[in-house]
């Protein structure tokens, strides 16, 4: 077991999933928790984390029940038909491009913070930082999967150190009373933000690729790869809400830095850039493979679409990242979850490969999950993210 956990590919598989999940959504969590009440948010996190883990394990089993390799739309088409594939393709493309837009916005903002705090640069327009951040990550996407594995591994380790550093510098400023504030009016607010912050479905095919020939480790890699982000989110939110309470800012770091000082500004911005970069790279490469494998688009056009679409929306004025992630998490994430459950049922009957693991959950669990996603989508569409 220990030898298995220490294997390089196993670490790459886990860190790929962790790096994909821990993205821009983490910076919306403290604000959502603070508005609803920290412990209300914590209950959301545990419940939705469990839901997400089941969905990811279901996708992993779908992949392992299928001989040929696809990304999500290809598996949906195989088991659900072209109409469902078209719907999930639209949902996936909208979700990933929307996420990449949010990543550029927040990543550029944190790059700006680093420039001001470390280099004293304060007169550069925001769009320069957006473009710089986007350009760097786009180049990494084009370098391919092996580069992404190395980047994910290194960035995830530094990311964990950054979280520990933020906790260390902020701990003396924590006021436990802040954690007991509560608002029934905002009790549902964390739902969409948490679902978005836990999204990592796009990395599951990569986990299989990394563990190719050793797929028996895939289940535990998925479980650990989701548990680690949940722990990071719990610690990160506890620290920030404990320090700033109801005064927590939407992106978390500026409010925290105003109380704790420049070390948190720098560590927070560094953490932000690393967390966002790992997810952006994986999402971009996932889109690239989807365009090639599932849509037959040539390499040049696939590269152009991935590079041009997100930065174009940013430069043309789409700038509200909180609204983006709340909608994507509740609506796009909910639809994807429902589709995954339906596809899972089909794959168990129609799969052409014996999987290395198979879930043994009572059927009523799946119906509860579907109802949860439906109610979340309806609420968000009716009342906003």
GROMACS .gro file of C-alpha atoms in nm:
model
  385
    1UNK     CA    1   0.000   0.000   0.000
    2UNK     CA    2   0.276   0.244   0.099
    3UNK     CA    3   0.470   0.160  -0.215
    4UNK     CA    4   0.154   0.225  -0.418
    5UNK     CA    5   0.102   0.567  -0.259
    6UNK     CA    6   0.464   0.663  -0.319
    7UNK     CA    7   0.456   0.578  -0.690
    8UNK     CA    8   0.527   0.877  -0.914
    9UNK     CA    9   0.233   0.819  -1.147
   10UNK     CA   10  -0.005   0.780  -0.855
   11UNK     CA   11   0.110   1.114  -0.714
   12UNK     CA   12   0.070   1.272  -1.057
   13UNK     CA   13  -0.282   1.131  -1.083
   14UNK     CA   14  -0.384   1.266  -0.742
   15UNK     CA   15  -0.220   1.606  -0.791
   16UNK     CA   16  -0.375   1.641  -1.136
   17UNK     CA   17  -0.720   1.602  -0.981
   18UNK     CA   18  -0.638   1.822  -0.680
   19UNK     CA   19  -0.489   2.089  -0.905
   20UNK     CA   20  -0.795   2.083  -1.131
   21UNK     CA   21  -1.043   2.107  -0.845
   22UNK     CA   22  -0.868   2.376  -0.642
   23UNK     CA   23  -0.923   2.678  -0.861
   24UNK     CA   24  -1.084   3.016  -0.858
   25UNK     CA   25  -1.390   2.888  -0.670
   26UNK     CA   26  -1.195   2.870  -0.344
   27UNK     CA   27  -1.186   3.250  -0.330
   28UNK     CA   28  -1.565   3.273  -0.339
   29UNK     CA   29  -1.610   3.024  -0.055
   30UNK     CA   30  -1.520   3.248   0.244
   31UNK     CA   31  -1.759   3.518   0.123
   32UNK     CA   32  -2.042   3.267   0.069
   33UNK     CA   33  -1.975   3.099   0.406
   34UNK     CA   34  -1.960   3.433   0.587
   35UNK     CA   35  -2.292   3.546   0.441
   36UNK     CA   36  -2.472   3.219   0.521
   37UNK     CA   37  -2.288   3.135   0.842
   38UNK     CA   38  -1.961   2.941   0.863
   39UNK     CA   39  -2.115   2.621   0.998
   40UNK     CA   40  -2.397   2.633   0.745
   41UNK     CA   41  -2.133   2.656   0.474
   42UNK     CA   42  -1.938   2.373   0.633
   43UNK     CA   43  -2.243   2.145   0.620
   44UNK     CA   44  -2.284   2.237   0.252
   45UNK     CA   45  -1.917   2.154   0.192
   46UNK     CA   46  -1.934   1.809   0.355
   47UNK     CA   47  -2.260   1.712   0.185
   48UNK     CA   48  -2.174   1.847  -0.159
   49UNK     CA   49  -1.821   1.709  -0.128
   50UNK     CA   50  -1.970   1.364  -0.074
   51UNK     CA   51  -2.204   1.415  -0.370
   52UNK     CA   52  -1.916   1.525  -0.591
   53UNK     CA   53  -1.705   1.228  -0.486
   54UNK     CA   54  -1.983   0.989  -0.590
   55UNK     CA   55  -2.023   1.163  -0.927
   56UNK     CA   56  -1.649   1.149  -0.993
   57UNK     CA   57  -1.632   0.783  -0.896
   58UNK     CA   58  -1.925   0.712  -1.127
   59UNK     CA   59  -1.743   0.881  -1.415
   60UNK     CA   60  -1.431   0.683  -1.332
   61UNK     CA   61  -1.631   0.361  -1.349
   62UNK     CA   62  -1.791   0.467  -1.679
   63UNK     CA   63  -1.443   0.518  -1.822
   64UNK     CA   64  -1.323   0.182  -1.692
   65UNK     CA   65  -1.626   0.006  -1.843
   66UNK     CA   66  -1.537   0.140  -2.189
   67UNK     CA   67  -1.260   0.004  -2.411
   68UNK     CA   68  -1.214   0.307  -2.633
   69UNK     CA   69  -1.099   0.635  -2.478
   70UNK     CA   70  -1.300   0.957  -2.497
   71UNK     CA   71  -1.362   1.273  -2.300
   72UNK     CA   72  -1.700   1.335  -2.137
   73UNK     CA   73  -1.906   1.412  -2.453
   74UNK     CA   74  -1.779   1.095  -2.622
   75UNK     CA   75  -1.889   0.875  -2.331
   76UNK     CA   76  -2.230   1.046  -2.322
   77UNK     CA   77  -2.280   0.985  -2.695
   78UNK     CA   78  -2.181   0.619  -2.666
   79UNK     CA   79  -2.431   0.543  -2.391
   80UNK     CA   80  -2.702   0.812  -2.422
   81UNK     CA   81  -2.707   0.903  -2.791
   82UNK     CA   82  -2.633   1.212  -2.998
   83UNK     CA   83  -2.902   1.438  -2.848
   84UNK     CA   84  -2.768   1.401  -2.497
   85UNK     CA   85  -2.415   1.436  -2.633
   86UNK     CA   86  -2.511   1.767  -2.794
   87UNK     CA   87  -2.660   1.894  -2.466
   88UNK     CA   88  -2.365   1.789  -2.253
   89UNK     CA   89  -2.124   1.929  -2.513
   90UNK     CA   90  -2.292   2.268  -2.493
   91UNK     CA   91  -2.297   2.253  -2.113
   92UNK     CA   92  -1.934   2.141  -2.095
   93UNK     CA   93  -1.806   2.400  -2.340
   94UNK     CA   94  -1.999   2.679  -2.169
   95UNK     CA   95  -1.882   2.562  -1.829
   96UNK     CA   96  -1.515   2.531  -1.921
   97UNK     CA   97  -1.495   2.853  -2.120
   98UNK     CA   98  -1.683   3.033  -1.840
   99UNK     CA   99  -1.438   2.893  -1.587
  100UNK     CA  100  -1.139   2.997  -1.795
  101UNK     CA  101  -1.280   3.351  -1.818
  102UNK     CA  102  -1.317   3.365  -1.439
  103UNK     CA  103  -0.962   3.229  -1.400
  104UNK     CA  104  -0.816   3.497  -1.623
  105UNK     CA  105  -1.000   3.768  -1.428
  106UNK     CA  106  -0.893   3.656  -1.082
  107UNK     CA  107  -0.547   3.537  -1.190
  108UNK     CA  108  -0.480   3.875  -1.347
  109UNK     CA  109  -0.599   4.047  -1.029
  110UNK     CA  110  -0.361   3.844  -0.813
  111UNK     CA  111  -0.077   3.908  -1.056
  112UNK     CA  112  -0.154   4.277  -1.010
  113UNK     CA  113  -0.135   4.237  -0.630
  114UNK     CA  114   0.206   4.072  -0.657
  115UNK     CA  115   0.330   4.345  -0.888
  116UNK     CA  116   0.222   4.615  -0.641
  117UNK     CA  117   0.340   4.446  -0.321
  118UNK     CA  118   0.669   4.301  -0.447
  119UNK     CA  119   0.777   4.539  -0.723
  120UNK     CA  120   0.590   4.857  -0.641
  121UNK     CA  121   0.431   4.862  -0.988
  122UNK     CA  122   0.097   5.039  -0.966
  123UNK     CA  123   0.035   5.221  -1.295
  124UNK     CA  124  -0.018   4.922  -1.525
  125UNK     CA  125  -0.374   4.876  -1.664
  126UNK     CA  126  -0.557   4.563  -1.545
  127UNK     CA  127  -0.591   4.421  -1.893
  128UNK     CA  128  -0.211   4.390  -1.919
  129UNK     CA  129  -0.213   4.149  -1.625
  130UNK     CA  130  -0.509   3.959  -1.773
  131UNK     CA  131  -0.324   3.917  -2.103
  132UNK     CA  132   0.006   3.823  -1.934
  133UNK     CA  133  -0.159   3.557  -1.720
  134UNK     CA  134  -0.355   3.420  -2.015
  135UNK     CA  135  -0.049   3.408  -2.243
  136UNK     CA  136   0.167   3.217  -1.995
  137UNK     CA  137  -0.099   2.952  -1.933
  138UNK     CA  138  -0.187   2.917  -2.300
  139UNK     CA  139   0.176   2.833  -2.380
  140UNK     CA  140   0.178   2.563  -2.110
  141UNK     CA  141  -0.140   2.409  -2.251
  142UNK     CA  142   0.021   2.383  -2.594
  143UNK     CA  143   0.320   2.195  -2.451
  144UNK     CA  144   0.106   1.888  -2.379
  145UNK     CA  145   0.002   1.639  -2.111
  146UNK     CA  146   0.344   1.547  -1.970
  147UNK     CA  147   0.422   1.911  -1.909
  148UNK     CA  148   0.084   1.952  -1.740
  149UNK     CA  149   0.157   1.659  -1.507
  150UNK     CA  150   0.487   1.816  -1.401
  151UNK     CA  151   0.331   2.162  -1.356
  152UNK     CA  152   0.035   2.020  -1.160
  153UNK     CA  153   0.266   1.828  -0.926
  154UNK     CA  154   0.497   2.122  -0.852
  155UNK     CA  155   0.220   2.381  -0.828
  156UNK     CA  156   0.006   2.167  -0.598
  157UNK     CA  157   0.293   2.123  -0.350
  158UNK     CA  158   0.362   2.497  -0.343
  159UNK     CA  159  -0.012   2.561  -0.318
  160UNK     CA  160  -0.031   2.355   0.003
  161UNK     CA  161   0.263   2.547   0.147
  162UNK     CA  162   0.090   2.877   0.062
  163UNK     CA  163  -0.228   2.770   0.243
  164UNK     CA  164  -0.024   2.673   0.549
  165UNK     CA  165   0.151   3.010   0.537
  166UNK     CA  166  -0.177   3.202   0.519
  167UNK     CA  167  -0.308   3.003   0.817
  168UNK     CA  168   0.012   3.069   1.015
  169UNK     CA  169   0.013   3.447   0.967
  170UNK     CA  170  -0.364   3.479   1.015
  171UNK     CA  171  -0.413   3.253   1.318
  172UNK     CA  172  -0.338   3.523   1.580
  173UNK     CA  173  -0.611   3.743   1.429
  174UNK     CA  174  -0.891   3.483   1.438
  175UNK     CA  175  -1.201   3.579   1.636
  176UNK     CA  176  -1.408   3.265   1.700
  177UNK     CA  177  -1.724   3.474   1.743
  178UNK     CA  178  -1.714   3.549   1.370
  179UNK     CA  179  -1.778   3.182   1.297
  180UNK     CA  180  -2.114   3.183   1.478
  181UNK     CA  181  -2.278   3.456   1.272
  182UNK     CA  182  -2.574   3.328   1.070
  183UNK     CA  183  -2.822   3.446   0.806
  184UNK     CA  184  -3.118   3.226   0.711
  185UNK     CA  185  -3.177   3.450   0.410
  186UNK     CA  186  -2.839   3.349   0.263
  187UNK     CA  187  -2.840   2.985   0.375
  188UNK     CA  188  -2.844   2.859   0.015
  189UNK     CA  189  -2.574   3.097  -0.108
  190UNK     CA  190  -2.282   2.850  -0.074
  191UNK     CA  191  -2.451   2.585  -0.293
  192UNK     CA  192  -2.349   2.700  -0.641
  193UNK     CA  193  -2.009   2.831  -0.532
  194UNK     CA  194  -1.923   2.501  -0.361
  195UNK     CA  195  -2.034   2.288  -0.655
  196UNK     CA  196  -1.821   2.502  -0.883
  197UNK     CA  197  -1.522   2.488  -0.649
  198UNK     CA  198  -1.539   2.106  -0.635
  199UNK     CA  199  -1.576   2.052  -1.010
  200UNK     CA  200  -1.306   1.825  -1.146
  201UNK     CA  201  -1.482   1.591  -1.387
  202UNK     CA  202  -1.263   1.705  -1.676
  203UNK     CA  203  -0.955   1.562  -1.502
  204UNK     CA  204  -1.090   1.207  -1.458
  205UNK     CA  205  -0.993   1.094  -1.812
  206UNK     CA  206  -0.643   1.231  -1.745
  207UNK     CA  207  -0.625   1.035  -1.420
  208UNK     CA  208  -0.699   0.721  -1.622
  209UNK     CA  209  -0.432   0.817  -1.880
  210UNK     CA  210  -0.171   0.870  -1.609
  211UNK     CA  211  -0.258   0.538  -1.442
  212UNK     CA  212  -0.284   0.347  -1.771
  213UNK     CA  213  -0.200  -0.016  -1.701
  214UNK     CA  214  -0.252   0.041  -1.329
  215UNK     CA  215  -0.620   0.137  -1.324
  216UNK     CA  216  -0.682  -0.051  -0.997
  217UNK     CA  217  -0.543   0.259  -0.821
  218UNK     CA  218  -0.793   0.489  -0.987
  219UNK     CA  219  -1.065   0.468  -0.720
  220UNK     CA  220  -0.837   0.567  -0.434
  221UNK     CA  221  -0.675   0.840  -0.646
  222UNK     CA  222  -1.021   0.994  -0.703
  223UNK     CA  223  -1.117   0.968  -0.335
  224UNK     CA  224  -0.792   1.130  -0.218
  225UNK     CA  225  -0.802   1.382  -0.502
  226UNK     CA  226  -1.139   1.514  -0.377
  227UNK     CA  227  -1.076   1.482  -0.002
  228UNK     CA  228  -0.763   1.701  -0.015
  229UNK     CA  229  -0.945   2.000  -0.174
  230UNK     CA  230  -1.224   1.968   0.085
  231UNK     CA  231  -0.967   1.990   0.365
  232UNK     CA  232  -0.795   2.284   0.197
  233UNK     CA  233  -1.129   2.463   0.158
  234UNK     CA  234  -1.226   2.400   0.519
  235UNK     CA  235  -0.897   2.539   0.652
  236UNK     CA  236  -0.888   2.832   0.409
  237UNK     CA  237  -1.245   2.936   0.488
  238UNK     CA  238  -1.206   2.886   0.863
  239UNK     CA  239  -0.905   3.118   0.870
  240UNK     CA  240  -1.051   3.393   0.654
  241UNK     CA  241  -1.399   3.394   0.809
  242UNK     CA  242  -1.242   3.375   1.154
  243UNK     CA  243  -1.042   3.691   1.081
  244UNK     CA  244  -1.282   3.903   0.876
  245UNK     CA  245  -1.631   3.761   0.953
  246UNK     CA  246  -1.915   3.941   0.775
  247UNK     CA  247  -1.657   4.188   0.638
  248UNK     CA  248  -1.509   3.910   0.420
  249UNK     CA  249  -1.458   4.039   0.066
  250UNK     CA  250  -1.581   3.849  -0.243
  251UNK     CA  251  -1.229   3.745  -0.347
  252UNK     CA  252  -1.122   3.690   0.018
  253UNK     CA  253  -0.760   3.808   0.002
  254UNK     CA  254  -0.796   4.188   0.002
  255UNK     CA  255  -1.009   4.184   0.318
  256UNK     CA  256  -0.774   3.940   0.490
  257UNK     CA  257  -0.464   4.133   0.387
  258UNK     CA  258  -0.609   4.456   0.520
  259UNK     CA  259  -0.619   4.300   0.868
  260UNK     CA  260  -0.311   4.076   0.868
  261UNK     CA  261  -0.073   4.270   0.645
  262UNK     CA  262   0.148   4.227   0.338
  263UNK     CA  263   0.261   3.864   0.399
  264UNK     CA  264  -0.097   3.749   0.345
  265UNK     CA  265  -0.138   3.970   0.040
  266UNK     CA  266   0.166   3.801  -0.115
  267UNK     CA  267   0.089   3.444  -0.002
  268UNK     CA  268  -0.277   3.485  -0.095
  269UNK     CA  269  -0.193   3.614  -0.440
  270UNK     CA  270   0.065   3.337  -0.488
  271UNK     CA  271  -0.186   3.075  -0.373
  272UNK     CA  272  -0.443   3.225  -0.609
  273UNK     CA  273  -0.217   3.219  -0.911
  274UNK     CA  274  -0.110   2.859  -0.848
  275UNK     CA  275  -0.461   2.733  -0.778
  276UNK     CA  276  -0.603   2.904  -1.084
  277UNK     CA  277  -0.313   2.810  -1.311
  278UNK     CA  278  -0.338   2.436  -1.242
  279UNK     CA  279  -0.710   2.430  -1.321
  280UNK     CA  280  -0.679   2.652  -1.628
  281UNK     CA  281  -0.409   2.432  -1.779
  282UNK     CA  282  -0.605   2.110  -1.726
  283UNK     CA  283  -0.928   2.261  -1.856
  284UNK     CA  284  -0.753   2.396  -2.163
  285UNK     CA  285  -0.591   2.064  -2.245
  286UNK     CA  286  -0.921   1.884  -2.187
  287UNK     CA  287  -1.087   2.113  -2.442
  288UNK     CA  288  -0.801   2.052  -2.684
  289UNK     CA  289  -0.843   1.673  -2.660
  290UNK     CA  290  -1.222   1.702  -2.682
  291UNK     CA  291  -1.198   1.906  -3.003
  292UNK     CA  292  -0.959   1.649  -3.152
  293UNK     CA  293  -1.107   1.320  -3.025
  294UNK     CA  294  -1.480   1.392  -3.016
  295UNK     CA  295  -1.533   1.663  -3.280
  296UNK     CA  296  -1.257   1.591  -3.533
  297UNK     CA  297  -1.137   1.953  -3.532
  298UNK     CA  298  -0.781   1.996  -3.660
  299UNK     CA  299  -0.502   2.090  -3.420
  300UNK     CA  300  -0.455   2.447  -3.540
  301UNK     CA  301  -0.823   2.540  -3.505
  302UNK     CA  302  -0.842   2.366  -3.167
  303UNK     CA  303  -0.547   2.572  -3.042
  304UNK     CA  304  -0.700   2.892  -3.173
  305UNK     CA  305  -1.038   2.830  -3.008
  306UNK     CA  306  -0.880   2.756  -2.671
  307UNK     CA  307  -0.656   3.059  -2.691
  308UNK     CA  308  -0.890   3.321  -2.835
  309UNK     CA  309  -1.236   3.259  -2.684
  310UNK     CA  310  -1.167   3.319  -2.310
  311UNK     CA  311  -0.948   3.628  -2.346
  312UNK     CA  312  -1.191   3.778  -2.599
  313UNK     CA  313  -1.479   3.776  -2.350
  314UNK     CA  314  -1.257   3.926  -2.081
  315UNK     CA  315  -1.137   4.207  -2.306
  316UNK     CA  316  -1.492   4.277  -2.424
  317UNK     CA  317  -1.610   4.336  -2.067
  318UNK     CA  318  -1.728   4.015  -1.898
  319UNK     CA  319  -1.581   4.081  -1.550
  320UNK     CA  320  -1.812   3.954  -1.267
  321UNK     CA  321  -1.647   3.629  -1.161
  322UNK     CA  322  -1.876   3.563  -0.860
  323UNK     CA  323  -2.187   3.569  -1.080
  324UNK     CA  324  -2.012   3.344  -1.332
  325UNK     CA  325  -1.906   3.074  -1.085
  326UNK     CA  326  -2.237   3.070  -0.897
  327UNK     CA  327  -2.433   3.010  -1.218
  328UNK     CA  328  -2.188   2.756  -1.357
  329UNK     CA  329  -2.178   2.556  -1.035
  330UNK     CA  330  -2.552   2.529  -0.975
  331UNK     CA  331  -2.686   2.510  -1.331
  332UNK     CA  332  -2.411   2.364  -1.549
  333UNK     CA  333  -2.277   2.148  -1.267
  334UNK     CA  334  -2.626   2.027  -1.178
  335UNK     CA  335  -2.705   1.931  -1.536
  336UNK     CA  336  -2.373   1.749  -1.569
  337UNK     CA  337  -2.441   1.558  -1.247
  338UNK     CA  338  -2.784   1.443  -1.366
  339UNK     CA  339  -2.642   1.338  -1.702
  340UNK     CA  340  -2.360   1.147  -1.533
  341UNK     CA  341  -2.603   0.946  -1.323
  342UNK     CA  342  -2.817   0.852  -1.625
  343UNK     CA  343  -2.507   0.760  -1.825
  344UNK     CA  344  -2.378   0.550  -1.538
  345UNK     CA  345  -2.694   0.337  -1.540
  346UNK     CA  346  -2.650   0.275  -1.913
  347UNK     CA  347  -2.277   0.200  -1.886
  348UNK     CA  348  -2.339  -0.067  -1.621
  349UNK     CA  349  -2.559  -0.249  -1.875
  350UNK     CA  350  -2.383  -0.167  -2.203
  351UNK     CA  351  -2.015  -0.137  -2.108
  352UNK     CA  352  -1.769  -0.349  -2.307
  353UNK     CA  353  -1.493  -0.377  -2.045
  354UNK     CA  354  -1.471  -0.517  -1.691
  355UNK     CA  355  -1.399  -0.221  -1.456
  356UNK     CA  356  -1.135  -0.230  -1.184
  357UNK     CA  357  -1.398  -0.111  -0.935
  358UNK     CA  358  -1.778  -0.086  -0.920
  359UNK     CA  359  -1.991   0.123  -0.682
  360UNK     CA  360  -2.244  -0.062  -0.468
  361UNK     CA  361  -2.485   0.214  -0.364
  362UNK     CA  362  -2.860   0.171  -0.302
  363UNK     CA  363  -3.068   0.306  -0.592
  364UNK     CA  364  -3.245   0.561  -0.373
  365UNK     CA  365  -2.911   0.742  -0.331
  366UNK     CA  366  -2.900   0.817  -0.702
  367UNK     CA  367  -3.257   0.949  -0.697
  368UNK     CA  368  -3.174   1.178  -0.405
  369UNK     CA  369  -2.874   1.310  -0.599
  370UNK     CA  370  -3.089   1.383  -0.905
  371UNK     CA  371  -3.349   1.563  -0.692
  372UNK     CA  372  -3.075   1.770  -0.528
  373UNK     CA  373  -2.938   1.881  -0.863
  374UNK     CA  374  -3.284   1.960  -1.002
  375UNK     CA  375  -3.383   2.172  -0.701
  376UNK     CA  376  -3.048   2.354  -0.712
  377UNK     CA  377  -3.090   2.438  -1.079
  378UNK     CA  378  -3.450   2.557  -1.033
  379UNK     CA  379  -3.362   2.774  -0.733
  380UNK     CA  380  -3.064   2.934  -0.907
  381UNK     CA  381  -3.255   3.006  -1.227
  382UNK     CA  382  -3.545   3.152  -1.027
  383UNK     CA  383  -3.358   3.356  -0.768
  384UNK     CA  384  -3.003   3.394  -0.902
  385UNK     CA  385  -2.669   3.243  -0.801
   0.00000   0.00000   0.00000
